[in-house]
């Protein structure tokens, strides 16, 4: 179609893009004392919907903020509850009308929010729904924060204790915004989500892995490997032509040397493609001796793609071979597949709004 999508840089206007230092500077510019900036910052994370709810902030400051900034960068468009497990998918509409998806999972140890980092994705992995339309734009830190806040609002007083950057998008293709987001939600005056409760998943952008190793933030790093040799990985993940398996794993080893943190290797199992005995042995050889943990993910269905899940027997066989080689391995539970909320099923959405005869939106 010949629709032209508006690409808008909203970063100057969303107050949630501001960290504590940014707000401090803004308040200082207004000639106001520093304690005001701490008050404003903590209000933002209380899930308010208007600057007027900042009741201990003088009205003239609230008015000044209102004039220049928006508080909420997104609104809830749709909430889908899974009928098979306690998983909820959210569709959010951004200010430029792009629609993104996020997922809320209820585990024994608390709520986990799965956050998107881009509208779409440009990695175009052959099995994934997120890259089908390419990358439309990066999300700002505030747009990522809003996904957490707006999902938290739905669990009435309970908190999201864990965040995984595993929604649409490649986090390291939006590096600076993603790192700012992580620091924002970690701020103790904000959501106070522990660094160890935050997981970033990447398809293996080597510069990103190396930069992260220097940030001094002890988050969890997951690598989408999905194949045990370059020939196969080239077929499944085009990014492998730029950063091959050796390069990715070498950068992981540097990351481990510097941070002493274990790295998770994500490995989708696809029937007849990468789930054979020899693949398990190749994978074990790649990872032996390193501080790795393998998370096997039986592939989830994506309607445009023809890949199939292996049977339980080959999943178990794969796991057994890795274990026998001394590799720590777990199988990821599939959550929310009935609402397309499972790994690889998040995508860019287009919702046709009913339009009345005057051509005006009526919803
Ligand atoms: N771009 C990042 C973040 C996405 S995380 C990354 O590649 O890691 C989403 C995870 O789901 C990734 O590990 C991705 O490879 C995986 N995935 C994609 N399609 C899938 C599918 N059809 N079934 C199961 N997992 C899938």
mmCIF file of C-alpha atoms and ligand atoms in Angstrom:
data_model
loop_
_atom_site.group_PDB
_atom_site.id
_atom_site.type_symbol
_atom_site.label_atom_id
_atom_site.label_comp_id
_atom_site.label_asym_id
_atom_site.label_seq_id
_atom_site.Cartn_x
_atom_site.Cartn_y
_atom_site.Cartn_z
ATOM 1 C CA UNK A 1 0.000 0.000 0.000
ATOM 2 C CA UNK A 2 1.112 3.616 -0.342
ATOM 3 C CA UNK A 3 0.504 4.677 3.226
ATOM 4 C CA UNK A 4 3.215 7.017 4.463
ATOM 5 C CA UNK A 5 3.941 6.360 8.125
ATOM 6 C CA UNK A 6 4.701 9.380 10.208
ATOM 7 C CA UNK A 7 8.034 9.082 11.911
ATOM 8 C CA UNK A 8 8.008 11.518 14.791
ATOM 9 C CA UNK A 9 10.776 12.216 17.251
ATOM 10 C CA UNK A 10 8.884 12.690 20.483
ATOM 11 C CA UNK A 11 11.887 12.490 22.734
ATOM 12 C CA UNK A 12 11.897 16.177 23.657
ATOM 13 C CA UNK A 13 8.369 16.175 24.936
ATOM 14 C CA UNK A 14 7.806 13.011 26.926
ATOM 15 C CA UNK A 15 8.556 13.717 30.566
ATOM 16 C CA UNK A 16 9.186 10.005 31.160
ATOM 17 C CA UNK A 17 12.201 10.210 28.867
ATOM 18 C CA UNK A 18 13.848 12.279 31.606
ATOM 19 C CA UNK A 19 16.008 10.745 34.265
ATOM 20 C CA UNK A 20 16.553 12.346 37.636
ATOM 21 C CA UNK A 21 19.423 14.495 36.382
ATOM 22 C CA UNK A 22 17.372 15.695 33.389
ATOM 23 C CA UNK A 23 14.498 16.698 35.666
ATOM 24 C CA UNK A 24 16.883 18.361 38.037
ATOM 25 C CA UNK A 25 18.182 20.506 35.174
ATOM 26 C CA UNK A 26 14.677 21.302 34.018
ATOM 27 C CA UNK A 27 13.643 22.391 37.493
ATOM 28 C CA UNK A 28 16.817 24.426 37.889
ATOM 29 C CA UNK A 29 16.065 26.223 34.627
ATOM 30 C CA UNK A 30 12.724 27.189 36.082
ATOM 31 C CA UNK A 31 14.572 28.634 39.062
ATOM 32 C CA UNK A 32 13.042 26.120 41.447
ATOM 33 C CA UNK A 33 14.800 24.265 44.289
ATOM 34 C CA UNK A 34 16.264 20.795 43.816
ATOM 35 C CA UNK A 35 13.819 18.975 46.095
ATOM 36 C CA UNK A 36 11.074 19.769 43.592
ATOM 37 C CA UNK A 37 12.790 17.609 40.995
ATOM 38 C CA UNK A 38 12.814 14.612 43.338
ATOM 39 C CA UNK A 39 9.122 15.175 44.056
ATOM 40 C CA UNK A 40 8.296 15.394 40.349
ATOM 41 C CA UNK A 41 10.391 12.338 39.530
ATOM 42 C CA UNK A 42 8.700 10.140 42.110
ATOM 43 C CA UNK A 43 5.222 11.348 41.086
ATOM 44 C CA UNK A 44 5.863 10.196 37.537
ATOM 45 C CA UNK A 45 6.328 6.616 38.734
ATOM 46 C CA UNK A 46 3.219 6.606 40.881
ATOM 47 C CA UNK A 47 1.196 6.033 37.716
ATOM 48 C CA UNK A 48 -0.579 9.384 37.612
ATOM 49 C CA UNK A 49 -2.380 10.507 34.463
ATOM 50 C CA UNK A 50 -2.153 14.261 34.769
ATOM 51 C CA UNK A 51 0.315 16.791 36.144
ATOM 52 C CA UNK A 52 -2.534 18.052 38.341
ATOM 53 C CA UNK A 53 -2.266 14.912 40.426
ATOM 54 C CA UNK A 54 1.139 16.180 41.641
ATOM 55 C CA UNK A 55 -0.617 17.744 44.585
ATOM 56 C CA UNK A 56 2.451 18.890 46.513
ATOM 57 C CA UNK A 57 3.786 20.780 43.480
ATOM 58 C CA UNK A 58 2.664 24.433 43.182
ATOM 59 C CA UNK A 59 0.088 25.066 40.466
ATOM 60 C CA UNK A 60 2.337 27.434 38.468
ATOM 61 C CA UNK A 61 4.971 24.699 38.145
ATOM 62 C CA UNK A 62 2.373 22.151 37.085
ATOM 63 C CA UNK A 63 1.072 24.607 34.479
ATOM 64 C CA UNK A 64 4.580 25.180 33.141
ATOM 65 C CA UNK A 65 5.171 21.436 32.870
ATOM 66 C CA UNK A 66 1.823 20.894 31.155
ATOM 67 C CA UNK A 67 2.628 23.472 28.546
ATOM 68 C CA UNK A 68 5.813 21.776 27.479
ATOM 69 C CA UNK A 69 5.553 18.081 28.267
ATOM 70 C CA UNK A 70 3.263 15.140 27.945
ATOM 71 C CA UNK A 71 2.954 12.756 30.843
ATOM 72 C CA UNK A 72 1.666 9.613 29.135
ATOM 73 C CA UNK A 73 3.205 8.555 25.852
ATOM 74 C CA UNK A 74 0.762 5.710 25.205
ATOM 75 C CA UNK A 75 -2.754 4.578 25.851
ATOM 76 C CA UNK A 76 -4.187 1.108 26.287
ATOM 77 C CA UNK A 77 -5.937 0.044 23.115
ATOM 78 C CA UNK A 78 -6.709 -3.526 23.956
ATOM 79 C CA UNK A 79 -6.149 -6.082 26.725
ATOM 80 C CA UNK A 80 -6.225 -9.802 25.934
ATOM 81 C CA UNK A 81 -6.344 -12.417 28.694
ATOM 82 C CA UNK A 82 -5.069 -15.913 27.990
ATOM 83 C CA UNK A 83 -7.514 -18.695 28.767
ATOM 84 C CA UNK A 84 -4.767 -21.271 29.328
ATOM 85 C CA UNK A 85 -2.503 -19.438 31.757
ATOM 86 C CA UNK A 86 -2.269 -16.197 33.684
ATOM 87 C CA UNK A 87 -0.780 -14.179 30.833
ATOM 88 C CA UNK A 88 -2.112 -10.874 29.519
ATOM 89 C CA UNK A 89 -1.216 -9.113 26.304
ATOM 90 C CA UNK A 90 -1.534 -5.348 25.937
ATOM 91 C CA UNK A 91 -1.830 -3.327 22.764
ATOM 92 C CA UNK A 92 -0.660 0.249 23.279
ATOM 93 C CA UNK A 93 -1.217 3.120 20.910
ATOM 94 C CA UNK A 94 1.629 5.627 20.822
ATOM 95 C CA UNK A 95 1.273 9.352 20.112
ATOM 96 C CA UNK A 96 2.123 8.877 16.434
ATOM 97 C CA UNK A 97 -0.575 6.137 16.236
ATOM 98 C CA UNK A 98 1.880 3.272 15.970
ATOM 99 C CA UNK A 99 0.726 0.241 17.916
ATOM 100 C CA UNK A 100 3.053 -1.875 20.045
ATOM 101 C CA UNK A 101 2.543 -4.991 22.139
ATOM 102 C CA UNK A 102 3.674 -5.942 25.633
ATOM 103 C CA UNK A 103 2.994 -8.971 27.811
ATOM 104 C CA UNK A 104 2.378 -9.357 31.526
ATOM 105 C CA UNK A 105 3.151 -12.756 33.060
ATOM 106 C CA UNK A 106 2.162 -13.870 36.536
ATOM 107 C CA UNK A 107 4.754 -16.183 38.039
ATOM 108 C CA UNK A 108 4.959 -17.624 41.540
ATOM 109 C CA UNK A 109 7.662 -15.101 42.378
ATOM 110 C CA UNK A 110 5.726 -12.119 41.058
ATOM 111 C CA UNK A 111 4.807 -10.274 37.899
ATOM 112 C CA UNK A 112 7.107 -10.034 34.892
ATOM 113 C CA UNK A 113 6.601 -7.462 32.137
ATOM 114 C CA UNK A 114 7.826 -8.257 28.631
ATOM 115 C CA UNK A 115 8.612 -4.958 26.937
ATOM 116 C CA UNK A 116 9.021 -3.962 23.283
ATOM 117 C CA UNK A 117 11.983 -1.772 22.381
ATOM 118 C CA UNK A 118 11.122 -0.853 18.775
ATOM 119 C CA UNK A 119 8.062 -0.566 16.554
ATOM 120 C CA UNK A 120 8.779 -3.648 14.435
ATOM 121 C CA UNK A 121 12.305 -4.995 14.071
ATOM 122 C CA UNK A 122 14.845 -4.999 11.269
ATOM 123 C CA UNK A 123 16.553 -8.297 12.054
ATOM 124 C CA UNK A 124 14.051 -10.326 10.044
ATOM 125 C CA UNK A 125 14.687 -13.695 11.684
ATOM 126 C CA UNK A 126 12.947 -16.302 9.585
ATOM 127 C CA UNK A 127 10.776 -17.661 12.437
ATOM 128 C CA UNK A 128 9.683 -14.435 14.136
ATOM 129 C CA UNK A 129 6.593 -12.238 13.695
ATOM 130 C CA UNK A 130 8.228 -9.031 14.944
ATOM 131 C CA UNK A 131 10.377 -8.459 11.865
ATOM 132 C CA UNK A 132 7.778 -9.133 9.183
ATOM 133 C CA UNK A 133 7.230 -5.435 8.434
ATOM 134 C CA UNK A 134 10.755 -4.322 9.236
ATOM 135 C CA UNK A 135 11.646 -1.633 11.752
ATOM 136 C CA UNK A 136 9.402 1.418 11.804
ATOM 137 C CA UNK A 137 11.162 3.334 14.550
ATOM 138 C CA UNK A 138 12.928 3.110 17.884
ATOM 139 C CA UNK A 139 10.957 3.522 21.084
ATOM 140 C CA UNK A 140 12.063 6.245 23.484
ATOM 141 C CA UNK A 141 12.963 5.384 27.094
ATOM 142 C CA UNK A 142 9.668 6.911 28.248
ATOM 143 C CA UNK A 143 7.668 4.791 25.842
ATOM 144 C CA UNK A 144 9.283 1.712 27.374
ATOM 145 C CA UNK A 145 8.634 3.008 30.901
ATOM 146 C CA UNK A 146 4.983 3.542 30.014
ATOM 147 C CA UNK A 147 4.599 -0.095 28.995
ATOM 148 C CA UNK A 148 5.657 -1.076 32.525
ATOM 149 C CA UNK A 149 3.533 1.559 34.258
ATOM 150 C CA UNK A 150 0.387 0.908 32.244
ATOM 151 C CA UNK A 151 0.588 -2.840 32.770
ATOM 152 C CA UNK A 152 1.240 -2.314 36.481
ATOM 153 C CA UNK A 153 -1.882 -0.201 36.690
ATOM 154 C CA UNK A 154 -3.941 -3.248 35.714
ATOM 155 C CA UNK A 155 -2.746 -5.314 38.686
ATOM 156 C CA UNK A 156 -4.070 -2.807 41.188
ATOM 157 C CA UNK A 157 -1.471 -2.072 43.796
ATOM 158 C CA UNK A 158 0.757 -5.066 43.075
ATOM 159 C CA UNK A 159 4.069 -4.401 41.442
ATOM 160 C CA UNK A 160 5.920 -5.642 38.415
ATOM 161 C CA UNK A 161 9.121 -6.997 39.936
ATOM 162 C CA UNK A 162 10.820 -8.315 36.791
ATOM 163 C CA UNK A 163 11.269 -6.904 33.320
ATOM 164 C CA UNK A 164 12.396 -8.774 30.220
ATOM 165 C CA UNK A 165 13.347 -6.893 27.064
ATOM 166 C CA UNK A 166 11.960 -9.637 24.877
ATOM 167 C CA UNK A 167 9.076 -7.997 23.056
ATOM 168 C CA UNK A 168 9.304 -6.596 19.523
ATOM 169 C CA UNK A 169 12.578 -5.066 18.520
ATOM 170 C CA UNK A 170 16.299 -5.623 18.964
ATOM 171 C CA UNK A 171 17.409 -3.847 22.161
ATOM 172 C CA UNK A 172 20.985 -3.290 20.925
ATOM 173 C CA UNK A 173 19.668 -1.671 17.751
ATOM 174 C CA UNK A 174 18.303 1.040 20.092
ATOM 175 C CA UNK A 175 21.175 0.928 22.560
ATOM 176 C CA UNK A 176 21.154 4.338 24.243
ATOM 177 C CA UNK A 177 17.389 4.465 24.789
ATOM 178 C CA UNK A 178 17.367 0.926 26.155
ATOM 179 C CA UNK A 179 20.170 1.586 28.650
ATOM 180 C CA UNK A 180 18.473 4.787 29.775
ATOM 181 C CA UNK A 181 15.219 2.859 30.236
ATOM 182 C CA UNK A 182 16.983 0.229 32.346
ATOM 183 C CA UNK A 183 18.518 2.875 34.597
ATOM 184 C CA UNK A 184 15.148 4.657 34.854
ATOM 185 C CA UNK A 185 13.194 1.634 36.065
ATOM 186 C CA UNK A 186 16.054 0.728 38.407
ATOM 187 C CA UNK A 187 16.002 4.162 40.106
ATOM 188 C CA UNK A 188 14.993 3.677 43.712
ATOM 189 C CA UNK A 189 12.812 6.760 43.600
ATOM 190 C CA UNK A 190 11.053 5.352 40.555
ATOM 191 C CA UNK A 191 10.039 1.734 40.104
ATOM 192 C CA UNK A 192 13.081 0.379 41.953
ATOM 193 C CA UNK A 193 13.288 -2.770 39.811
ATOM 194 C CA UNK A 194 16.525 -4.567 40.669
ATOM 195 C CA UNK A 195 19.153 -4.860 37.944
ATOM 196 C CA UNK A 196 19.242 -8.609 38.596
ATOM 197 C CA UNK A 197 15.518 -8.718 37.822
ATOM 198 C CA UNK A 198 16.014 -7.222 34.374
ATOM 199 C CA UNK A 199 16.859 -9.411 31.358
ATOM 200 C CA UNK A 200 17.969 -8.179 27.973
ATOM 201 C CA UNK A 201 17.758 -10.513 25.007
ATOM 202 C CA UNK A 202 19.721 -9.877 21.819
ATOM 203 C CA UNK A 203 20.124 -11.603 18.479
ATOM 204 C CA UNK A 204 23.851 -11.078 18.999
ATOM 205 C CA UNK A 205 24.985 -7.572 18.046
ATOM 206 C CA UNK A 206 28.611 -7.819 19.130
ATOM 207 C CA UNK A 207 29.207 -4.105 19.736
ATOM 208 C CA UNK A 208 26.176 -4.057 22.013
ATOM 209 C CA UNK A 209 27.396 -7.017 24.054
ATOM 210 C CA UNK A 210 30.813 -5.400 24.485
ATOM 211 C CA UNK A 211 29.344 -2.002 25.369
ATOM 212 C CA UNK A 212 27.017 -3.587 27.931
ATOM 213 C CA UNK A 213 29.991 -5.259 29.598
ATOM 214 C CA UNK A 214 31.330 -1.756 30.345
ATOM 215 C CA UNK A 215 28.104 -0.233 31.720
ATOM 216 C CA UNK A 216 28.479 -1.594 35.232
ATOM 217 C CA UNK A 217 24.859 -2.727 35.386
ATOM 218 C CA UNK A 218 24.386 -6.323 36.586
ATOM 219 C CA UNK A 219 21.382 -7.218 34.409
ATOM 220 C CA UNK A 220 20.904 -10.660 32.842
ATOM 221 C CA UNK A 221 22.025 -11.122 29.260
ATOM 222 C CA UNK A 222 20.376 -13.633 26.919
ATOM 223 C CA UNK A 223 21.591 -14.470 23.442
ATOM 224 C CA UNK A 224 19.240 -15.717 20.717
ATOM 225 C CA UNK A 225 21.551 -18.302 19.164
ATOM 226 C CA UNK A 226 19.066 -20.809 17.731
ATOM 227 C CA UNK A 227 21.581 -22.714 15.605
ATOM 228 C CA UNK A 228 24.849 -24.558 16.369
ATOM 229 C CA UNK A 229 26.663 -23.806 13.092
ATOM 230 C CA UNK A 230 26.964 -20.808 10.780
ATOM 231 C CA UNK A 231 25.452 -22.536 7.779
ATOM 232 C CA UNK A 232 22.200 -23.112 9.599
ATOM 233 C CA UNK A 233 22.262 -19.829 11.500
ATOM 234 C CA UNK A 234 22.754 -17.916 8.235
ATOM 235 C CA UNK A 235 19.546 -19.477 6.985
ATOM 236 C CA UNK A 236 17.536 -18.780 10.122
ATOM 237 C CA UNK A 237 18.951 -15.410 11.160
ATOM 238 C CA UNK A 238 20.300 -13.048 8.484
ATOM 239 C CA UNK A 239 22.239 -11.118 11.164
ATOM 240 C CA UNK A 240 24.620 -14.106 11.343
ATOM 241 C CA UNK A 241 26.192 -12.956 8.075
ATOM 242 C CA UNK A 242 27.377 -9.869 9.926
ATOM 243 C CA UNK A 243 28.136 -11.396 13.337
ATOM 244 C CA UNK A 244 28.827 -15.098 13.133
ATOM 245 C CA UNK A 245 28.606 -17.603 15.966
ATOM 246 C CA UNK A 246 32.287 -17.415 16.832
ATOM 247 C CA UNK A 247 32.156 -13.616 17.029
ATOM 248 C CA UNK A 248 29.039 -13.647 19.193
ATOM 249 C CA UNK A 249 30.360 -16.270 21.608
ATOM 250 C CA UNK A 250 33.764 -14.573 21.843
ATOM 251 C CA UNK A 251 32.075 -11.336 22.831
ATOM 252 C CA UNK A 252 30.016 -13.276 25.397
ATOM 253 C CA UNK A 253 33.217 -14.703 26.860
ATOM 254 C CA UNK A 254 34.618 -11.174 27.185
ATOM 255 C CA UNK A 255 31.360 -10.098 28.797
ATOM 256 C CA UNK A 256 31.624 -12.977 31.280
ATOM 257 C CA UNK A 257 35.287 -12.211 32.036
ATOM 258 C CA UNK A 258 34.424 -8.606 32.818
ATOM 259 C CA UNK A 259 31.106 -9.025 34.633
ATOM 260 C CA UNK A 260 31.437 -12.568 36.042
ATOM 261 C CA UNK A 261 27.784 -12.993 35.099
ATOM 262 C CA UNK A 262 26.333 -16.100 33.503
ATOM 263 C CA UNK A 263 24.980 -15.681 29.987
ATOM 264 C CA UNK A 264 21.834 -17.463 28.831
ATOM 265 C CA UNK A 265 21.832 -19.014 25.380
ATOM 266 C CA UNK A 266 18.328 -19.152 23.923
ATOM 267 C CA UNK A 267 17.794 -21.964 21.457
ATOM 268 C CA UNK A 268 14.479 -22.362 19.659
ATOM 269 C CA UNK A 269 13.766 -25.987 18.752
ATOM 270 C CA UNK A 270 12.353 -26.382 15.243
ATOM 271 C CA UNK A 271 11.257 -29.793 14.072
ATOM 272 C CA UNK A 272 13.698 -31.327 11.593
ATOM 273 C CA UNK A 273 15.681 -28.088 11.271
ATOM 274 C CA UNK A 274 17.863 -27.640 14.365
ATOM 275 C CA UNK A 275 16.626 -30.299 16.802
ATOM 276 C CA UNK A 276 18.691 -33.322 15.728
ATOM 277 C CA UNK A 277 21.247 -35.203 17.814
ATOM 278 C CA UNK A 278 24.142 -33.754 15.895
ATOM 279 C CA UNK A 279 22.870 -30.223 16.569
ATOM 280 C CA UNK A 280 22.799 -30.876 20.313
ATOM 281 C CA UNK A 281 26.376 -32.165 20.183
ATOM 282 C CA UNK A 282 27.556 -29.183 18.138
ATOM 283 C CA UNK A 283 25.891 -26.799 20.581
ATOM 284 C CA UNK A 284 27.498 -28.547 23.563
ATOM 285 C CA UNK A 285 30.920 -28.253 21.899
ATOM 286 C CA UNK A 286 30.421 -24.524 21.375
ATOM 287 C CA UNK A 287 29.481 -23.836 24.971
ATOM 288 C CA UNK A 288 31.608 -26.290 26.957
ATOM 289 C CA UNK A 289 33.638 -24.717 29.723
ATOM 290 C CA UNK A 290 31.901 -21.344 29.512
ATOM 291 C CA UNK A 291 29.619 -19.731 32.081
ATOM 292 C CA UNK A 292 26.548 -20.450 29.963
ATOM 293 C CA UNK A 293 23.045 -21.673 30.591
ATOM 294 C CA UNK A 294 20.897 -22.976 27.753
ATOM 295 C CA UNK A 295 17.196 -22.172 27.567
ATOM 296 C CA UNK A 296 15.414 -24.353 25.014
ATOM 297 C CA UNK A 297 12.277 -22.831 23.457
ATOM 298 C CA UNK A 298 10.032 -25.193 21.468
ATOM 299 C CA UNK A 299 9.066 -22.909 18.588
ATOM 300 C CA UNK A 300 5.753 -21.041 18.780
ATOM 301 C CA UNK A 301 3.606 -20.812 15.722
ATOM 302 C CA UNK A 302 3.510 -17.691 13.562
ATOM 303 C CA UNK A 303 0.892 -17.847 10.848
ATOM 304 C CA UNK A 304 3.116 -16.592 8.036
ATOM 305 C CA UNK A 305 5.841 -19.145 8.850
ATOM 306 C CA UNK A 306 5.857 -22.848 8.231
ATOM 307 C CA UNK A 307 8.078 -24.104 11.053
ATOM 308 C CA UNK A 308 6.835 -26.787 13.441
ATOM 309 C CA UNK A 309 7.446 -27.657 17.075
ATOM 310 C CA UNK A 310 9.352 -30.916 17.663
ATOM 311 C CA UNK A 311 7.676 -33.730 19.617
ATOM 312 C CA UNK A 312 8.341 -34.124 23.322
ATOM 313 C CA UNK A 313 10.737 -36.957 22.574
ATOM 314 C CA UNK A 314 13.161 -34.907 20.537
ATOM 315 C CA UNK A 315 12.942 -32.022 23.003
ATOM 316 C CA UNK A 316 13.915 -34.421 25.797
ATOM 317 C CA UNK A 317 16.659 -35.995 23.712
ATOM 318 C CA UNK A 318 18.163 -32.579 22.960
ATOM 319 C CA UNK A 319 18.087 -31.673 26.626
ATOM 320 C CA UNK A 320 19.629 -35.012 27.649
ATOM 321 C CA UNK A 321 22.567 -34.665 25.277
ATOM 322 C CA UNK A 322 23.376 -31.185 26.565
ATOM 323 C CA UNK A 323 23.124 -32.321 30.181
ATOM 324 C CA UNK A 324 25.386 -35.283 29.538
ATOM 325 C CA UNK A 325 27.994 -32.825 28.226
ATOM 326 C CA UNK A 326 27.793 -30.851 31.461
ATOM 327 C CA UNK A 327 25.703 -27.982 30.090
ATOM 328 C CA UNK A 328 23.056 -26.443 32.350
ATOM 329 C CA UNK A 329 19.782 -26.529 30.434
ATOM 330 C CA UNK A 330 16.114 -25.650 30.995
ATOM 331 C CA UNK A 331 13.049 -25.675 28.751
ATOM 332 C CA UNK A 332 11.035 -22.465 28.552
ATOM 333 C CA UNK A 333 7.344 -22.699 29.281
ATOM 334 C CA UNK A 334 5.104 -21.489 26.529
ATOM 335 C CA UNK A 335 2.812 -18.742 27.860
ATOM 336 C CA UNK A 336 -0.138 -16.979 26.279
ATOM 337 C CA UNK A 337 0.026 -18.751 22.919
ATOM 338 C CA UNK A 338 -3.763 -18.538 22.493
ATOM 339 C CA UNK A 339 -3.516 -14.743 22.385
ATOM 340 C CA UNK A 340 -0.287 -14.666 20.341
ATOM 341 C CA UNK A 341 1.638 -13.490 23.389
ATOM 342 C CA UNK A 342 4.374 -16.140 23.378
ATOM 343 C CA UNK A 343 7.995 -15.632 22.265
ATOM 344 C CA UNK A 344 8.239 -14.562 18.663
ATOM 345 C CA UNK A 345 4.527 -13.880 18.331
ATOM 346 C CA UNK A 346 4.577 -10.151 19.095
ATOM 347 C CA UNK A 347 4.211 -7.921 16.083
ATOM 348 C CA UNK A 348 3.269 -4.539 14.771
ATOM 349 C CA UNK A 349 -0.495 -4.151 14.636
ATOM 350 C CA UNK A 350 -2.802 -2.098 12.497
ATOM 351 C CA UNK A 351 -6.253 -1.539 13.802
ATOM 352 C CA UNK A 352 -8.857 -0.092 11.497
ATOM 353 C CA UNK A 353 -10.939 2.343 13.452
ATOM 354 C CA UNK A 354 -14.557 2.807 12.506
ATOM 355 C CA UNK A 355 -14.905 6.176 10.796
ATOM 356 C CA UNK A 356 -18.206 8.080 10.579
ATOM 357 C CA UNK A 357 -19.498 9.858 7.479
ATOM 358 C CA UNK A 358 -17.651 13.047 8.338
ATOM 359 C CA UNK A 359 -14.409 11.080 8.245
ATOM 360 C CA UNK A 360 -13.832 11.583 11.959
ATOM 361 C CA UNK A 361 -12.675 8.863 14.331
ATOM 362 C CA UNK A 362 -15.566 7.730 16.455
ATOM 363 C CA UNK A 363 -13.774 5.580 18.982
HETATM 364 N N1 LIG B 1 15.576 -9.128 19.288
HETATM 365 C C1 LIG B 1 15.882 -9.714 20.564
HETATM 366 C C2 LIG B 1 14.729 -9.637 21.537
HETATM 367 C C3 LIG B 1 13.546 -10.488 21.165
HETATM 368 S S1 LIG B 1 13.307 -11.675 22.407
HETATM 369 C C4 LIG B 1 16.369 -11.133 20.365
HETATM 370 O O1 LIG B 1 16.437 -11.570 19.234
HETATM 371 O O2 LIG B 1 16.767 -11.770 21.325
HETATM 372 C C5 LIG B 1 12.240 -12.784 21.648
HETATM 373 C C6 LIG B 1 12.786 -14.170 21.678
HETATM 374 O O3 LIG B 1 11.837 -15.035 21.034
HETATM 375 C C7 LIG B 1 14.074 -14.291 20.892
HETATM 376 O O4 LIG B 1 14.902 -15.226 21.495
HETATM 377 C C8 LIG B 1 13.562 -14.794 19.570
HETATM 378 O O5 LIG B 1 14.558 -15.389 18.800
HETATM 379 C C9 LIG B 1 12.493 -15.764 20.025
HETATM 380 N N2 LIG B 1 11.546 -16.135 18.978
HETATM 381 C C10 LIG B 1 11.311 -15.528 17.809
HETATM 382 N N3 LIG B 1 10.384 -16.181 17.096
HETATM 383 C C11 LIG B 1 10.022 -17.243 17.839
HETATM 384 C C12 LIG B 1 9.093 -18.299 17.662
HETATM 385 N N4 LIG B 1 8.347 -18.385 16.559
HETATM 386 N N5 LIG B 1 8.966 -19.206 18.647
HETATM 387 C C13 LIG B 1 9.708 -19.119 19.775
HETATM 388 N N6 LIG B 1 10.597 -18.146 20.001
HETATM 389 C C14 LIG B 1 10.757 -17.216 19.050
#
